[in-house]
Amino acid sequence: MTAPRSLQTARQRRRKPRQERALATVSFVLDAAAQVFAERGYAATTNEIAARAGVSVGSLYQYFADKDALLVALAERHLAEAQASLQSVLEDAPTEPDQLVRRVIEAAVDLNRPSALHTVLYQAAPRTPELVEVLDRVRHDLAAAVAALLAEAGVDAPVADRRGHALVVAVDAAIHEHVLAATTPEDESARINDVVTLTTATLAAYTR
Amino acid sequence: MTAPRSLQTARQRRRKPRQERALATVSFVLDAAAQVFAERGYAATTNEIAARAGVSVGSLYQYFADKDALLVALAERHLAEAQASLQSVLEDAPTEPDQLVRRVIEAAVDLNRPSALHTVLYQAAPRTPELVEVLDRVRHDLAAAVAALLAEAGVDAPVADRRGHALVVAVDAAIHEHVLAATTPEDESARINDVVTLTTATLAAYTR
DNA sequence: TCAGTATCCTGAGTATCGCTCAGGTTCTCT
DNA sequence: AGAGAACCTGAGCGATACTCAGGATACTGA
């Protein structure tokens, strides 16, 4: 938040690790970043992260353009998981659509269940374009799946795309800001039901 | 992002303007902050804002505890408008519920139609608890209105509250991230229709 | 085996930034 | 007019993100 940092956050023009030790360094740094960000939020210091990783700041900046690049990398790591999980739910048993909706939503809730790191990613950190792009990627996949569902039901492709996006954005927010704010497990499952209802009702209306 | 800045962002223990010139100063600073934040995002400098306002940094810090306090004040200003507008729509002619839904959503879209400042508030800035609280205030009112609607239709009060919140959160996100991303006026009205459909379908399902 | 080279690491130093505070200016009130 | 309150100023402090020159380590080919 201090040095040059051009508006378009310095592009990823950084060394790529080629040797084993370099890969290890990158991995140490990412682990340390996850820890320190989780503990101290976005105020975590790059020097602190480097220290925790057991390397010098210089090494950190050989592989990450700036502090925000660490968050982006962390988000990418987190979302690889998410994408895999959703993929498996989607491919798995399509069963009845209503059941599928519930399964996807429950999977999303589990993936996002409050972790300190998650909070930093979604709340505490400034949303740089790069970070937003990464966070959007999963939604994009889901939106495509929903659009396919709608198209199958006879909705025109462009309309299906548009509506798929609308629904996914809405449900995503409902999960992050409604379900995950639940106070008790019973409350949480009630809220999940709310979201499932919202989703199925909307799907029905969108195919009507 | 540098000096002390305790985790709980320094509380608003700052001088309150009592004379005319002080009020003017506060106003100049806020206007400048809106401009500079809009131009340069969260990277905007407090010194820059003060310069643009034609006052010294010292003056700025007499009325705003820290950089984030500027954003909170900006949000409060923006949401005063929003609240007034929504209030009038809600009080106005309740007409038919579907029409009311459309009116509220259109009003929300107008209020949030892309301004660079709006982008900073909702995207670029770290979401401090204070900022989140302010941004939640309007949703809170709307959620109450929706809950009232549901309660009228015979839904138990606590359930109505919960569902009202779920819907408002979802619709809010759909407006900010779906409708406002429209490329043409036709596209926008199509997207508004999507959101209206989502809302009315969900309302119907929630009262069923 | 052993230079020559590419890769990697180090950490003190640089450029800024958020924010303060001591001291001066303007306003208000009697 | 004079005193005190409110207001303003801006150089400077502490702290942070990021750099860079130089040294260490791994790889390559002869």
Coordinates of N, CA, C and O in Angstrom, one line a residue, chain B residues 22-108:
Chain B
A22 N -15.8 25.1 9.4 CA -15.5 23.7 9.7 C -16.5 22.7 8.9 O -16.1 21.7 8.3
L23 N -17.7 23.1 8.9 CA -18.7 22.3 8.1 C -18.3 22.3 6.7 O -18.4 21.3 6.0
A24 N -17.8 23.5 6.2 CA -17.4 23.6 4.8 C -16.2 22.6 4.6 O -16.1 21.9 3.6
T25 N -15.3 22.7 5.5 CA -14.1 21.8 5.4 C -14.5 20.3 5.3 O -14.0 19.6 4.4
V26 N -15.4 19.9 6.2 CA -15.8 18.5 6.1 C -16.4 18.2 4.8 O -16.2 17.2 4.2
S27 N -17.2 19.1 4.3 CA -17.9 18.9 3.0 C -16.9 18.9 1.9 O -17.0 18.0 1.0
F28 N -15.9 19.8 1.9 CA -14.9 19.8 0.8 C -14.1 18.4 0.9 O -13.9 17.8 -0.2
V29 N -13.8 18.0 2.1 CA -13.0 16.7 2.2 C -13.8 15.6 1.6 O -13.3 14.7 0.9
L30 N -15.1 15.5 2.0 CA -15.9 14.4 1.5 C -16.0 14.4 0.0 O -15.9 13.4 -0.7
D31 N -16.3 15.6 -0.6 CA -16.4 15.7 -2.0 C -15.1 15.2 -2.7 O -15.1 14.5 -3.6
A32 N -13.9 15.7 -2.1 CA -12.6 15.4 -2.7 C -12.4 13.9 -2.5 O -11.9 13.2 -3.5
A33 N -12.8 13.3 -1.4 CA -12.6 11.9 -1.2 C -13.4 11.1 -2.2 O -12.9 10.1 -2.8
A34 N -14.6 11.5 -2.5 CA -15.5 10.9 -3.5 C -14.8 10.9 -4.8 O -14.7 9.9 -5.5
Q35 N -14.2 12.0 -5.2 CA -13.5 12.1 -6.5 C -12.3 11.3 -6.5 O -12.1 10.5 -7.5
V36 N -11.5 11.4 -5.5 CA -10.1 10.8 -5.6 C -10.3 9.2 -5.5 O -9.6 8.5 -6.2
F37 N -11.2 8.8 -4.6 CA -11.4 7.4 -4.5 C -11.9 6.8 -5.8 O -11.6 5.8 -6.2
A38 N -12.8 7.6 -6.4 CA -13.4 7.2 -7.7 C -12.3 7.0 -8.7 O -12.3 6.1 -9.5
E39 N -11.4 8.0 -8.7 CA -10.3 8.0 -9.7 C -9.3 6.9 -9.5 O -8.8 6.3 -10.4
R40 N -8.9 6.7 -8.3 CA -7.7 5.9 -8.0 C -8.0 4.7 -7.1 O -7.1 4.0 -6.7
G41 N -9.3 4.5 -6.8 CA -9.6 3.4 -6.0 C -9.1 3.6 -4.6 O -8.7 4.7 -4.1
Y42 N -9.0 2.5 -3.8 CA -8.6 2.5 -2.4 C -7.2 3.0 -2.3 O -6.8 3.4 -1.2
A43 N -6.4 3.0 -3.3 CA -5.0 3.4 -3.3 C -4.9 4.9 -3.1 O -3.9 5.5 -2.9
A44 N -6.0 5.6 -3.3 CA -6.0 7.1 -3.1 C -5.4 7.4 -1.8 O -5.6 6.7 -0.8
T45 N -4.6 8.5 -1.8 CA -3.9 8.9 -0.6 C -4.6 9.9 0.2 O -5.3 10.8 -0.4
T46 N -4.5 9.9 1.5 CA -5.1 10.9 2.3 C -4.6 12.2 2.0 O -5.3 13.2 2.1
N47 N -3.3 12.3 1.8 CA -2.7 13.6 1.5 C -3.2 14.1 0.2 O -3.5 15.3 0.0
E48 N -3.5 13.3 -0.8 CA -4.0 13.6 -2.1 C -5.4 14.2 -1.9 O -5.8 15.2 -2.4
I49 N -6.2 13.5 -1.1 CA -7.6 13.9 -0.8 C -7.6 15.3 -0.2 O -8.4 16.2 -0.6
A50 N -6.7 15.5 0.8 CA -6.7 16.8 1.5 C -6.3 17.9 0.5 O -6.9 18.9 0.5
A51 N -5.3 17.6 -0.3 CA -4.9 18.6 -1.3 C -6.0 18.9 -2.2 O -6.3 20.1 -2.5
R52 N -6.7 17.9 -2.7 CA -7.8 18.2 -3.6 C -8.9 19.0 -2.9 O -9.6 19.8 -3.6
A53 N -9.0 18.8 -1.7 CA -10.1 19.5 -0.9 C -9.6 20.9 -0.6 O -10.4 21.8 -0.1
G54 N -8.3 21.2 -0.8 CA -7.8 22.5 -0.5 C -7.6 22.7 1.0 O -7.6 23.9 1.4
V55 N -7.3 21.7 1.7 CA -7.1 21.8 3.1 C -5.8 20.9 3.4 O -5.4 20.2 2.6
S56 N -5.3 21.1 4.6 CA -4.2 20.3 5.0 C -4.6 18.9 5.6 O -5.7 18.8 6.0
V57 N -3.7 18.0 5.5 CA -4.0 16.6 6.1 C -4.5 16.7 7.5 O -5.4 16.0 7.9
G58 N -3.9 17.6 8.2 CA -4.2 17.8 9.6 C -5.7 18.0 9.8 O -6.4 17.4 10.6
S59 N -6.2 18.9 8.9 CA -7.7 19.2 9.0 C -8.5 18.0 8.8 O -9.5 17.7 9.4
L60 N -8.1 17.2 7.8 CA -8.8 16.0 7.4 C -8.9 15.1 8.7 O -10.0 14.6 9.0
Y61 N -7.8 15.0 9.3 CA -7.8 14.0 10.5 C -8.4 14.6 11.7 O -8.5 14.0 12.7
Q62 N -8.8 15.9 11.7 CA -9.6 16.4 12.8 C -11.0 15.9 12.8 O -11.7 15.8 13.8
Y63 N -11.5 15.5 11.6 CA -12.9 15.1 11.5 C -13.0 13.7 11.1 O -14.1 13.1 11.2
F64 N -12.0 13.1 10.6 CA -12.1 11.6 10.3 C -10.9 10.9 10.9 O -9.8 11.2 10.8
A65 N -11.3 9.8 11.6 CA -10.4 9.1 12.4 C -9.3 8.5 11.6 O -8.1 8.4 11.9
D66 N -9.7 8.0 10.4 CA -8.7 7.4 9.5 C -9.2 7.3 8.1 O -10.4 7.7 7.9
K67 N -8.4 6.7 7.3 CA -8.8 6.7 5.9 C -10.2 5.9 5.7 O -11.0 6.4 4.9
D68 N -10.3 4.9 6.4 CA -11.6 4.1 6.3 C -12.8 4.9 6.7 O -13.9 4.7 6.2
A69 N -12.6 5.8 7.7 CA -13.7 6.6 8.1 C -14.3 7.4 7.0 O -15.5 7.7 7.0
L70 N -13.4 7.8 6.1 CA -13.9 8.6 4.9 C -14.9 7.7 4.1 O -15.9 8.2 3.7
L71 N -14.5 6.5 3.9 CA -15.4 5.6 3.2 C -16.7 5.4 3.9 O -17.8 5.4 3.3
V72 N -16.7 5.2 5.2 CA -17.9 5.0 5.9 C -18.8 6.3 5.8 O -20.0 6.1 5.6
A73 N -18.2 7.5 5.9 CA -18.9 8.7 5.8 C -19.6 8.8 4.4 O -20.7 9.2 4.2
L74 N -18.8 8.4 3.4 CA -19.3 8.4 2.0 C -20.5 7.5 1.9 O -21.5 7.8 1.2
A75 N -20.3 6.3 2.5 CA -21.4 5.3 2.4 C -22.6 5.8 3.1 O -23.7 5.7 2.6
E76 N -22.4 6.5 4.2 CA -23.6 7.0 4.9 C -24.3 8.1 4.1 O -25.5 8.1 4.1
R77 N -23.5 8.9 3.4 CA -24.1 9.9 2.6 C -24.9 9.2 1.5 O -26.1 9.6 1.2
H78 N -24.3 8.3 0.8 CA -25.0 7.6 -0.3 C -26.2 6.9 0.2 O -27.3 6.9 -0.5
L79 N -26.2 6.3 1.4 CA -27.3 5.5 1.8 C -28.4 6.3 2.4 O -29.6 5.9 2.5
A80 N -28.1 7.6 2.8 CA -29.2 8.4 3.2 C -30.2 8.6 2.0 O -31.4 8.5 2.1
E81 N -29.6 8.9 0.9 CA -30.4 9.0 -0.4 C -31.2 7.8 -0.6 O -32.4 7.8 -0.8
A82 N -30.5 6.6 -0.5 CA -31.1 5.4 -0.8 C -32.3 5.1 0.1 O -33.4 4.8 -0.4
Q83 N -32.1 5.4 1.3 CA -33.1 5.1 2.3 C -34.4 6.0 2.0 O -35.5 5.5 2.0
A84 N -34.1 7.2 1.7 CA -35.2 8.1 1.4 C -36.0 7.7 0.2 O -37.2 7.6 0.2
S85 N -35.2 7.3 -0.8 CA -35.9 6.9 -2.1 C -36.7 5.6 -1.8 O -37.9 5.6 -2.3
L86 N -36.2 4.7 -1.2 CA -36.9 3.4 -0.9 C -38.1 3.7 0.0 O -39.2 3.1 -0.3
Q87 N -37.9 4.5 0.9 CA -39.0 4.8 1.8 C -40.2 5.4 1.0 O -41.3 4.9 1.2
S88 N -39.9 6.3 0.1 CA -41.0 6.9 -0.6 C -41.7 5.8 -1.5 O -42.9 5.8 -1.7
V89 N -40.9 5.0 -2.1 CA -41.5 3.9 -3.0 C -42.4 3.0 -2.1 O -43.5 2.6 -2.5
L90 N -41.9 2.7 -1.0 CA -42.6 1.8 -0.1 C -43.9 2.4 0.4 O -45.0 1.7 0.5
E91 N -43.8 3.6 0.8 CA -45.0 4.3 1.3 C -46.0 4.6 0.2 O -47.2 4.4 0.4
D92 N -45.5 5.1 -0.8 CA -46.3 5.5 -2.0 C -47.5 4.6 -2.2 O -48.4 4.5 -1.4
A93 N -47.6 4.1 -3.4 CA -48.8 3.3 -3.8 C -48.4 1.8 -3.7 O -47.6 1.3 -4.5
P94 N -48.9 1.1 -2.7 CA -48.6 -0.3 -2.6 C -49.1 -1.1 -3.8 O -48.6 -2.2 -4.2
T95 N -50.1 -0.6 -4.5 CA -50.7 -1.3 -5.7 C -50.7 -2.8 -5.5 O -50.8 -3.3 -4.5
E96 N -50.4 -3.4 -6.6 CA -50.3 -4.9 -6.6 C -48.9 -5.3 -6.2 O -48.0 -4.7 -6.6
P97 N -48.7 -6.4 -5.4 CA -47.4 -6.7 -4.9 C -46.4 -6.9 -6.0 O -45.2 -6.4 -5.9
D98 N -46.7 -7.5 -7.1 CA -45.8 -7.7 -8.2 C -45.3 -6.4 -8.7 O -44.1 -6.2 -9.1
Q99 N -46.2 -5.4 -8.8 CA -45.8 -4.1 -9.3 C -44.9 -3.4 -8.3 O -43.9 -2.7 -8.7
L100 N -45.2 -3.6 -7.0 CA -44.4 -3.0 -6.0 C -43.0 -3.6 -6.0 O -42.0 -2.8 -6.0
V101 N -42.9 -4.9 -6.2 CA -41.6 -5.5 -6.3 C -40.8 -4.8 -7.4 O -39.6 -4.4 -7.3
R102 N -41.4 -4.7 -8.6 CA -40.7 -4.1 -9.7 C -40.3 -2.7 -9.4 O -39.1 -2.3 -9.7
R103 N -41.1 -1.9 -8.8 CA -40.8 -0.5 -8.5 C -39.6 -0.4 -7.5 O -38.7 0.4 -7.7
V104 N -39.6 -1.3 -6.5 CA -38.5 -1.3 -5.6 C -37.2 -1.6 -6.3 O -36.2 -1.0 -6.1
I105 N -37.2 -2.7 -7.1 CA -36.0 -3.1 -7.8 C -35.5 -2.0 -8.7 O -34.3 -1.7 -8.8
E106 N -36.4 -1.4 -9.4 CA -36.0 -0.4 -10.4 C -35.4 0.8 -9.6 O -34.4 1.4 -10.0
A107 N -36.0 1.1 -8.5 CA -35.4 2.2 -7.7 C -34.0 1.9 -7.2 O -33.1 2.7 -7.2
A108 N -33.9 0.6 -6.8 CA -32.5 0.2 -6.3 C -31.5 0.3 -7.4 O -30.4 0.7 -7.2

